[in-house]
Coordinates of C-alpha atoms in Angstrom, one line a residue:
M1 CA -0.2 -0.1 0.1
I2 CA 1.2 3.1 -1.1
T3 CA 1.3 5.9 2.1
K4 CA 0.3 9.4 1.6
K5 CA 4.2 10.5 2.0
Q6 CA 5.6 8.0 -0.6
A7 CA 2.9 9.0 -3.2
S8 CA 4.1 12.7 -2.9
C9 CA 7.2 11.5 -3.4
L10 CA 6.4 9.8 -6.7
T11 CA 5.1 13.0 -8.1
K12 CA 7.6 15.4 -6.7
S13 CA 9.3 15.7 -9.8
L14 CA 6.1 17.1 -11.8
A15 CA 5.0 18.9 -8.7
G16 CA 8.2 20.8 -8.8
S17 CA 8.2 21.5 -12.7
A18 CA 4.4 22.9 -12.5
L19 CA 5.4 24.7 -9.0
S20 CA 8.3 26.8 -11.1
L21 CA 5.8 27.7 -13.8
L22 CA 2.9 29.1 -11.5
S23 CA 5.4 30.7 -8.8
T24 CA 6.1 33.4 -11.6
M25 CA 3.4 35.1 -10.6
T26 CA 3.4 35.7 -7.0
W27 CA 6.8 37.6 -6.9
G28 CA 6.6 40.0 -4.2
Q29 CA 3.2 39.6 -3.3
V30 CA 1.6 39.6 0.6
N31 CA -0.7 36.9 0.8
N32 CA -3.8 37.7 2.3
G33 CA -2.9 41.4 3.1
D34 CA -6.3 42.4 3.4
F35 CA -6.8 40.0 6.3
E36 CA -10.1 38.5 4.5
Q37 CA -8.8 35.1 5.1
W38 CA -9.0 33.5 8.5
Q39 CA -8.6 30.2 9.8
L40 CA -9.1 28.7 13.3
G41 CA -9.2 32.4 14.9
K42 CA -5.7 33.3 12.7
P43 CA -5.4 35.2 9.5
S44 CA -4.1 32.7 6.6
N45 CA -0.7 33.0 5.3
W46 CA 0.7 34.7 8.0
T47 CA 3.1 32.5 9.1
T48 CA 4.5 34.2 12.2
I49 CA 2.3 35.5 15.1
D50 CA 4.4 35.9 17.8
S51 CA 3.2 35.0 21.7
G52 CA 3.1 38.8 22.6
I53 CA 0.4 39.4 20.5
S54 CA -2.9 38.1 19.7
L55 CA -5.4 38.3 16.3
T56 CA -8.9 38.6 15.9
T57 CA -10.9 40.1 12.9
E58 CA -12.5 43.5 13.0
Q59 CA -15.5 44.3 10.6
N60 CA -16.4 47.9 12.1
R61 CA -12.4 49.7 11.4
V62 CA -12.1 48.5 7.7
Q63 CA -9.5 50.5 5.8
S64 CA -10.3 48.3 2.8
G65 CA -12.4 45.1 1.7
L66 CA -14.4 43.4 4.4
T67 CA -12.1 42.8 7.4
A68 CA -9.0 44.2 9.3
A69 CA -6.9 42.7 11.9
A70 CA -7.5 43.8 15.4
V71 CA -3.8 43.1 16.7
S72 CA -3.4 43.0 21.1
V73 CA -0.5 43.8 22.2
L74 CA 0.4 42.1 25.5
T75 CA 3.8 42.8 26.1
T76 CA 7.0 45.0 26.3
T77 CA 9.4 42.4 24.8
Q78 CA 9.5 43.5 21.5
G79 CA 11.0 40.4 20.5
N80 CA 7.7 38.9 20.8
T81 CA 5.5 41.0 18.9
D82 CA 6.0 40.0 15.3
L83 CA 3.6 39.7 12.5
T84 CA 4.8 38.4 9.4
Q85 CA 5.1 36.1 6.5
S86 CA 7.9 34.9 3.8
V87 CA 7.4 36.6 0.3
S88 CA 9.3 35.7 -2.7
V89 CA 11.6 38.4 -4.9
E90 CA 13.3 38.7 -7.5
A91 CA 16.9 40.1 -8.2
G92 CA 17.1 43.7 -9.6
K93 CA 13.3 44.5 -9.1
T94 CA 12.1 47.1 -6.4
Y95 CA 8.7 46.5 -4.6
T96 CA 7.1 49.0 -2.7
F97 CA 5.7 47.4 0.6
S98 CA 3.0 49.0 2.9
T99 CA 0.3 48.9 5.4
W100 CA -2.4 50.8 7.1
V101 CA -2.2 51.0 10.7
Y102 CA -4.8 52.5 13.3
H103 CA -3.9 53.1 17.0
T104 CA -6.7 53.4 19.9
E105 CA -4.8 54.4 22.6
G106 CA -1.4 56.1 21.7
G107 CA 1.0 53.5 24.2
V108 CA 2.1 51.5 21.3
R109 CA 4.2 52.1 17.3
A110 CA 4.0 50.0 14.5
R111 CA 7.2 49.3 12.4
L112 CA 7.2 47.9 9.1
V113 CA 9.6 44.8 8.5
A114 CA 10.5 44.5 4.8
D115 CA 13.8 42.4 4.9
G116 CA 14.5 44.4 7.6
Y117 CA 13.0 47.3 10.1
H118 CA 11.8 50.5 8.3
N119 CA 9.6 53.3 9.8
Y120 CA 7.5 53.6 12.7
S121 CA 4.2 54.7 12.8
D122 CA 2.9 57.6 14.8
P123 CA 1.0 56.5 18.5
Q124 CA -0.6 59.9 18.8
Q125 CA -2.4 59.8 15.4
L126 CA -5.5 58.4 17.3
N127 CA -8.2 56.8 15.5
Q128 CA -7.7 57.4 12.1
W129 CA -5.6 55.3 9.5
Q130 CA -2.2 56.2 8.6
Q131 CA 0.2 54.2 5.9
L132 CA 3.6 52.9 6.4
R133 CA 5.4 51.9 3.0
H134 CA 9.4 51.1 2.3
D135 CA 10.7 50.6 -1.3
Y136 CA 12.6 47.5 -1.2
T137 CA 15.0 46.3 -3.8
A138 CA 16.0 43.0 -4.3
T139 CA 19.8 41.9 -4.4
S140 CA 18.9 38.2 -5.5
N141 CA 16.3 35.8 -6.1
G142 CA 14.9 34.4 -3.1
Q143 CA 12.6 35.0 0.3
I144 CA 12.5 37.6 2.7
T145 CA 10.1 38.6 5.6
V146 CA 7.5 41.3 5.4
G147 CA 5.3 42.2 7.9
L148 CA 5.3 44.5 11.1
R149 CA 6.7 44.4 14.7
F150 CA 5.0 46.6 17.7
Y151 CA 6.8 48.3 20.1
D152 CA 5.7 49.9 23.6
V153 CA 6.1 53.5 24.4
S154 CA 5.4 55.4 27.1
G155 CA 2.2 54.9 28.5
F156 CA 1.4 51.5 27.5
D157 CA -0.8 49.7 30.2
G158 CA -0.1 46.2 28.8
N159 CA -2.5 45.4 26.8
E160 CA -3.6 47.6 23.9
I161 CA -5.1 47.1 20.5
V162 CA -3.9 48.4 17.1
Y163 CA -5.6 47.6 13.9
V164 CA -4.1 46.4 10.8
D165 CA -5.4 46.4 6.8
N166 CA -4.7 46.5 3.4
F167 CA -0.9 45.3 3.2
Q168 CA 0.6 45.7 0.0
P169 CA 1.3 44.2 -2.9
S170 CA -1.1 41.9 -2.1
G171 CA -2.0 39.2 -3.8
A172 CA -3.6 39.7 -6.9
S173 CA -4.5 37.7 -10.1
T174 CA -2.1 38.1 -13.0
T175 CA -4.1 35.4 -15.1
P176 CA -5.8 36.7 -17.9
P177 CA -9.7 36.1 -17.9
P178 CA -10.7 33.1 -20.1
D179 CA -11.2 35.3 -23.1
G180 CA -7.8 36.9 -23.0
G181 CA -9.1 40.3 -22.4
S182 CA -10.9 42.1 -19.9
C183 CA -13.7 40.5 -18.4
Q184 CA -17.0 42.4 -19.7
D185 CA -19.5 39.8 -17.8
H186 CA -18.5 38.7 -13.6
A187 CA -15.0 38.5 -12.9
L188 CA -14.2 36.5 -10.1
T189 CA -11.2 35.7 -7.9
F190 CA -10.1 32.1 -6.6
S191 CA -7.5 32.3 -4.4
L192 CA -5.9 29.4 -3.0
T193 CA -3.5 28.1 -0.3
T194 CA -2.3 24.4 -0.7
D195 CA -1.3 22.3 2.0
R196 CA 1.7 20.3 1.7
Y197 CA 0.2 17.7 -1.0
G198 CA -1.1 20.6 -3.4
E199 CA -0.8 18.0 -5.9
E200 CA -4.0 16.1 -4.4
T201 CA -6.2 19.2 -4.9
S202 CA -8.4 20.5 -8.0
W203 CA -11.3 22.5 -8.3
V204 CA -14.4 22.8 -10.8
I205 CA -16.9 25.3 -11.6
K206 CA -19.9 24.0 -13.4
N207 CA -22.8 25.5 -14.8
A208 CA -26.7 24.9 -14.4
S209 CA -26.2 22.3 -17.4
N210 CA -23.5 20.2 -15.5
A211 CA -21.0 21.6 -17.9
T212 CA -17.3 22.2 -16.8
V213 CA -17.1 26.3 -17.2
A214 CA -13.8 26.8 -15.0
S215 CA -11.1 24.5 -13.1
G216 CA -7.8 23.8 -11.6
Q217 CA -5.2 21.2 -10.6
N218 CA -1.6 20.3 -10.9
Y219 CA -0.9 23.0 -7.6
G220 CA 2.6 22.9 -5.7
A221 CA 2.5 21.9 -2.1
S222 CA 2.6 24.7 0.3
Q223 CA 1.7 27.4 -2.3
N224 CA -0.4 30.6 -2.5
Y225 CA -2.3 30.6 -6.0
S226 CA -4.7 33.7 -7.2
E227 CA -6.8 32.9 -10.6
A228 CA -9.1 34.9 -12.6
V229 CA -12.4 33.2 -13.4
C230 CA -14.8 35.0 -16.2
L231 CA -18.6 34.1 -15.9
T232 CA -21.9 34.8 -17.6
A233 CA -24.6 35.5 -15.4
G234 CA -26.6 32.4 -14.1
S235 CA -26.5 29.4 -11.4
Y236 CA -23.2 27.8 -10.6
T237 CA -21.6 25.3 -8.5
F238 CA -18.0 25.7 -7.1
T239 CA -16.8 22.2 -6.1
I240 CA -13.0 21.8 -4.4
S241 CA -11.8 17.9 -4.3
D242 CA -9.0 16.5 -2.6
S243 CA -7.7 13.1 -4.1
Y244 CA -6.9 11.6 -0.7
G245 CA -10.0 12.3 1.4
D246 CA -8.8 14.4 3.9
G247 CA -9.2 18.0 2.9
I248 CA -6.5 20.8 2.8
C249 CA -6.3 21.7 6.5
C250 CA -5.1 20.8 9.3
S251 CA -3.2 17.4 9.6
Y252 CA -1.1 18.0 6.5
G253 CA -0.7 21.9 6.6
N254 CA -2.7 25.2 7.1
G255 CA -4.8 24.9 3.4
S256 CA -7.8 27.5 2.8
Y257 CA -9.7 28.5 -0.3
R258 CA -11.9 31.4 -1.2
L259 CA -13.9 32.5 -4.2
T260 CA -14.7 35.8 -4.8
G261 CA -16.9 38.1 -6.7
P262 CA -18.1 41.9 -7.1
S263 CA -20.3 41.2 -4.0
G264 CA -18.0 39.6 -1.8
T265 CA -17.2 35.8 -0.4
L266 CA -18.9 33.2 -3.0
A267 CA -17.0 30.0 -1.5
S268 CA -14.6 29.7 1.2
G269 CA -13.2 27.2 3.5
S270 CA -10.7 24.5 4.2
Q271 CA -11.7 21.5 6.2
F272 CA -13.6 18.7 4.3
T273 CA -12.8 15.2 3.1
S274 CA -13.0 14.3 -0.4
S275 CA -14.6 17.4 -1.4
A276 CA -17.1 20.5 -0.7
S277 CA -19.4 22.1 -2.9
H278 CA -21.1 25.7 -2.7
S279 CA -23.7 26.8 -5.0
F280 CA -24.1 30.8 -6.1
T281 CA -26.2 32.9 -8.7
L282 CA -24.7 35.3 -10.7
G283 CA -26.7 38.1 -12.7
T284 CA -29.6 40.7 -12.8
D285 CA -32.3 40.3 -10.2
N286 CA -35.3 39.1 -11.4
G287 CA -37.7 39.6 -8.2
G288 CA -37.4 39.1 -4.7
G289 CA -35.0 41.7 -4.1
D290 CA -32.2 41.8 -1.4
G291 CA -33.1 42.4 2.0
G292 CA -29.5 42.8 3.0
G293 CA -26.1 41.3 3.5
D294 CA -24.6 39.6 0.5
T295 CA -27.5 37.5 -1.1
P296 CA -26.9 36.5 -4.4
T297 CA -28.8 38.4 -7.2
G298 CA -31.5 36.3 -8.1
Y299 CA -31.5 33.8 -5.4
Y300 CA -35.2 34.7 -4.6
S301 CA -36.5 35.5 -8.0
A302 CA -38.6 31.8 -8.3
A303 CA -40.8 33.8 -4.9
A304 CA -41.5 36.8 -6.7
G305 CA -45.2 37.6 -6.6
L306 CA -46.2 35.1 -4.5
S307 CA -47.9 34.8 -1.2
G308 CA -49.2 32.2 1.4
Y309 CA -48.5 29.0 1.4
A310 CA -47.3 29.0 -2.2
L311 CA -44.8 31.6 -1.1
K312 CA -43.4 29.2 1.5
T313 CA -42.9 26.2 -0.9
A314 CA -41.3 28.4 -3.4
L315 CA -39.0 29.1 -0.7
H316 CA -38.7 25.6 0.3
N317 CA -37.7 24.9 -3.2
I318 CA -35.0 27.4 -3.3
I319 CA -33.3 26.2 0.1
A320 CA -33.9 22.9 -0.1
S321 CA -30.8 21.4 -1.8
H322 CA -28.1 22.5 0.7
N323 CA -24.7 21.0 1.2
N324 CA -24.2 19.1 4.4
Q325 CA -20.9 19.4 5.9
G326 CA -21.5 17.0 8.8
Y327 CA -21.7 17.7 12.8
S328 CA -18.0 18.0 13.3
A329 CA -17.6 20.8 10.9
I330 CA -20.1 23.0 13.2
W331 CA -16.7 23.6 15.5
S332 CA -15.1 25.2 12.4
F333 CA -18.1 27.4 11.9
I334 CA -18.3 28.7 15.3
D335 CA -14.6 29.6 15.2
Q336 CA -14.9 31.7 11.8
Y337 CA -18.5 33.1 12.5
E338 CA -19.8 32.7 15.5
R339 CA -17.5 35.2 17.4
D340 CA -18.5 38.4 19.5
R341 CA -17.9 41.7 17.5
Y342 CA -20.8 43.3 18.3
F343 CA -21.0 43.7 21.8
E344 CA -17.6 43.5 23.7
N345 CA -16.1 43.0 20.7
N346 CA -13.4 41.1 21.7
G347 CA -13.6 38.1 19.7
T348 CA -14.6 35.3 21.7
V349 CA -17.6 33.2 21.5
L350 CA -20.9 34.5 21.0
D351 CA -23.4 32.6 23.4
R352 CA -26.9 33.8 23.3
Y353 CA -27.5 32.2 26.3
S354 CA -24.8 33.9 28.2
E355 CA -24.3 37.3 26.1
K356 CA -25.2 40.3 28.3
P357 CA -25.8 42.8 25.2
T358 CA -25.7 46.0 27.3
G359 CA -23.6 44.9 30.1
T360 CA -20.4 42.9 31.0
D361 CA -20.6 38.9 30.3
S362 CA -20.4 36.7 33.8
H363 CA -18.7 34.3 31.1
E364 CA -16.5 34.2 28.3
F365 CA -15.1 31.0 26.1
T366 CA -12.3 31.1 23.6
A367 CA -12.8 29.6 20.4
V368 CA -11.8 26.0 19.9
S369 CA -10.0 25.5 23.2
D370 CA -13.2 25.8 25.5
Q371 CA -15.2 23.5 23.5
C372 CA -17.3 21.2 25.6
G373 CA -16.4 18.7 27.2
T374 CA -18.5 18.3 30.4
A375 CA -20.3 21.1 31.8
R376 CA -20.8 21.2 35.4
T377 CA -21.9 24.8 35.8
E378 CA -22.4 27.7 34.2
G379 CA -19.0 28.9 32.2
D380 CA -17.4 25.6 31.8
C381 CA -17.4 25.3 28.3
Y382 CA -19.3 25.6 25.2
N383 CA -21.4 23.4 23.1
R384 CA -23.4 23.2 19.7
E385 CA -27.0 24.1 20.7
H386 CA -30.1 22.2 18.5
S387 CA -32.5 25.6 19.0
F388 CA -34.8 23.1 17.6
P389 CA -33.9 20.1 19.5
K390 CA -32.9 16.9 17.3
S391 CA -35.4 14.8 19.6
W392 CA -37.8 16.4 17.9
F393 CA -37.2 15.3 14.4
G394 CA -36.2 11.6 15.6
G395 CA -32.5 12.2 16.7
K396 CA -29.4 12.3 15.0
I397 CA -30.6 12.5 11.6
E398 CA -29.3 14.4 8.5
P399 CA -29.3 17.0 7.2
M400 CA -31.0 18.3 10.2
N401 CA -28.9 17.5 12.9
S402 CA -26.0 19.5 11.3
D403 CA -28.2 22.1 9.6
I404 CA -26.1 25.4 10.7
H405 CA -29.3 27.8 10.4
H406 CA -30.9 26.4 13.3
I407 CA -27.7 25.4 15.6
F408 CA -25.7 28.0 17.9
A409 CA -23.0 28.1 20.1
S410 CA -24.4 27.7 23.9
D411 CA -23.0 27.3 27.5
G412 CA -23.1 23.8 27.8
Y413 CA -25.0 23.7 30.9
V414 CA -27.2 26.5 30.2
N415 CA -27.8 23.9 27.4
N416 CA -28.4 21.5 29.2
R417 CA -31.0 23.1 31.0
R418 CA -32.8 24.2 28.2
S419 CA -32.7 20.6 27.2
S420 CA -35.8 19.7 24.6
F421 CA -38.0 22.3 26.0
P422 CA -40.2 24.4 23.8
F423 CA -39.2 28.3 23.8
G424 CA -41.6 30.4 25.2
E425 CA -42.3 33.3 28.1
V426 CA -42.1 32.2 31.5
G427 CA -44.4 33.1 34.2
S428 CA -42.4 31.6 37.4
S429 CA -39.0 30.3 36.7
T430 CA -37.1 27.5 38.0
Y431 CA -33.9 28.6 36.7
V432 CA -32.3 31.7 35.4
S433 CA -28.7 31.8 33.6
S434 CA -26.3 34.8 34.2
N435 CA -27.7 36.4 31.3
G436 CA -31.6 36.2 32.3
S437 CA -32.4 33.1 30.0
K438 CA -34.8 31.4 32.0
V439 CA -36.6 28.0 32.5
G440 CA -40.3 27.6 34.0
N441 CA -44.1 27.3 33.0
G442 CA -45.4 28.9 30.3
S443 CA -47.7 32.4 31.0
G444 CA -50.0 34.1 28.7
I445 CA -49.0 32.1 25.5
G446 CA -51.3 29.7 25.4
Y447 CA -49.0 26.9 26.6
S448 CA -48.4 26.7 30.2
G449 CA -45.7 23.4 30.2
T450 CA -42.2 24.3 31.0
V451 CA -40.7 26.3 28.5
F452 CA -37.2 28.0 28.1
E453 CA -37.1 31.8 27.5
P454 CA -34.0 33.6 25.9
I455 CA -33.5 36.8 26.5
D456 CA -34.9 39.7 24.1
A457 CA -32.4 40.6 22.6
F458 CA -32.1 37.4 20.5
K459 CA -35.8 35.8 20.5
G460 CA -36.0 37.4 17.0
D461 CA -32.7 35.0 15.9
F462 CA -34.3 31.9 17.1
A463 CA -37.9 33.0 15.6
R464 CA -36.5 33.2 12.1
A465 CA -34.3 29.7 12.8
Y466 CA -38.1 28.2 13.8
F467 CA -39.5 29.8 10.2
Y468 CA -36.7 28.7 8.5
M469 CA -37.0 25.1 9.5
A470 CA -40.5 24.9 8.9
T471 CA -39.7 26.0 5.6
R472 CA -36.9 24.1 4.6
Y473 CA -38.4 20.9 5.9
Q474 CA -42.0 21.5 4.8
D475 CA -41.4 18.5 2.7
R476 CA -41.1 16.2 6.2
I477 CA -41.9 17.8 9.1
A478 CA -45.6 16.9 9.3
S479 CA -44.3 13.3 10.1
W480 CA -42.2 14.8 13.5
Q481 CA -45.3 15.7 15.7
S482 CA -45.3 12.3 17.1
Y483 CA -41.4 11.8 17.9
S484 CA -41.7 13.7 21.3
T485 CA -43.7 15.0 24.0
N486 CA -42.2 18.9 23.7
G487 CA -42.0 18.6 19.7
D488 CA -45.9 17.8 20.1
A489 CA -46.6 20.8 21.9
V490 CA -44.9 22.9 19.4
L491 CA -45.8 21.3 15.9
N492 CA -49.4 20.8 14.7
G493 CA -48.6 17.8 12.2
S494 CA -49.0 19.9 9.0
S495 CA -46.9 20.8 6.5
D496 CA -48.2 23.7 5.8
Q497 CA -48.6 26.2 9.0
V498 CA -46.4 23.4 10.7
F499 CA -46.4 25.2 14.1
E500 CA -49.4 25.4 17.1
S501 CA -51.3 28.8 16.8
W502 CA -49.6 29.6 20.4
V503 CA -46.5 29.0 18.6
I504 CA -47.0 31.2 15.6
T505 CA -48.7 34.0 17.5
M506 CA -45.4 34.3 20.0
L507 CA -42.6 34.0 17.4
K508 CA -44.4 36.6 15.2
R509 CA -44.5 38.8 18.1
W510 CA -40.6 37.9 18.7
H511 CA -39.6 38.6 14.9
Q512 CA -41.1 41.8 15.4
A513 CA -39.8 43.2 18.7
D514 CA -36.3 42.1 17.6
P515 CA -35.9 42.4 14.2
V516 CA -32.9 41.4 11.7
D517 CA -29.6 43.3 12.8
A518 CA -26.0 43.2 11.3
L519 CA -25.1 40.2 13.3
E520 CA -27.7 38.1 12.1
R521 CA -26.8 39.4 8.5
A522 CA -23.0 38.2 9.0
R523 CA -24.7 35.2 10.5
N524 CA -26.7 34.0 7.4
D525 CA -24.0 34.9 5.1
G526 CA -21.2 32.8 6.5
A527 CA -23.9 30.2 6.8
Y528 CA -24.5 30.5 2.7
Q529 CA -20.9 29.9 2.2
F530 CA -21.0 27.1 4.8
Q531 CA -23.6 25.3 3.5
G532 CA -24.8 26.6 0.3
N533 CA -28.3 28.0 1.5
R534 CA -29.9 31.2 3.1
N535 CA -32.2 31.5 5.6
P536 CA -35.3 33.6 3.7
F537 CA -36.6 35.3 6.9
V538 CA -33.3 37.0 7.7
D539 CA -32.9 38.1 3.8
H540 CA -36.6 39.2 3.9
P541 CA -38.4 39.9 7.4
E542 CA -41.8 40.4 5.3
F543 CA -41.9 36.9 4.5
V544 CA -42.8 35.9 7.6
E545 CA -46.2 38.1 7.7
Q546 CA -46.5 37.2 3.8
I547 CA -46.6 33.5 4.6
W548 CA -48.2 33.1 8.7

């Protein structure tokens, strides 16, 4: 039997030839210079992140693109504060390396690294972007270190945030569009970082007729690629494959991929087995509009002009064929998309059962390292909460068991106290979590059994998750009523109304009182990237009244 290592050796000479041809496209390029790609809580391709700093994504203070890096400087030892990567340069060529920094307190300054240390930022220019730049002429072919080092100055209190963005020259494609000229339709960019077995990676884009319109293969090991794709309007499926069946992260290197277009990210990821697929649509919207976020144009066109249960059925047909990523992949989704960038804005896991939107959280969780585990008390660890309990649909049955649209990061102990009780409004509580979520008997809702009540700030999130479940699974949800007592209290055994009348009334009230916000829109965009379908009631809140 040939091992993966032996197979790599057999193709080494071929991969080396391909690499020498393709690597000419990446001279002097800083990879992920706009900090748009993150993996396991770190920006992809930045190979040195010293122990004296920590990084999280930033969406509110951005110099270019969608995200920046929030760099927390934690030490006065400057040798432990480097953020760098290796960049290939060609002898005799001059490269202008530059980046933008944003100071918040004035106790830290940044210094540009480009095969040495050059220029300092002004730490007294607070709450504004300033640029650092240096012209570097290479004396030989090879690799140099590029990035930033952070220095403490008078007033440093041991923890200060500096925002960084738009490191240039960033990896941009030099490959011409398919027609050999400028793209007159939809110009996309495919960015790929390979693991140590790049020859195993390939990708393909197919149109609605299942015809291949773009593809790539024969990549080198641990390399960065950027390729241009030009597509006409229409619906497409992007699929990335690994011939060995272990994806491109993380056992054999930190690979990742991203397909972007004018409206933002269409596909991204890193962890999969043999393949991962993402569906997207390009073109003029033919109806249905866009209620916010990065909804692909035309996504809801088949639902235009409909109402009532006919609208619900049309939405079901639009969202019903999502790409199930499996239950274990939800940890990666939480790491990337379930972060607090809205309240404390500190990058901890955003848990709707313990988050205090207007105060200091009693407990905070660090992504990945605080995964459950056993939760003996509140604050022990976080897990994956089926807001629509899995016992209601018969247990660990796919794709419901792994559908990210109703699964949220949650305090493991509070999740256990919620159990599989219906959501409701509590009269007399028997348990209250640190943020005010309650367990107790229902009151004033037409149901007096035991219910779980989340705080007001997240009631709309859960209501829209339930409207999603009623729509996504309308072809089977009528049969779930008999699976559990708590499920029977909520479900009415139909495929159109789906829920008991008391549930509909309450969910509609929650939906109106807690409208869609930036947090929910960003999560919906992330879910679309993750599994290829959207929650229509986040994109179009008006659909709730039009159906129910």
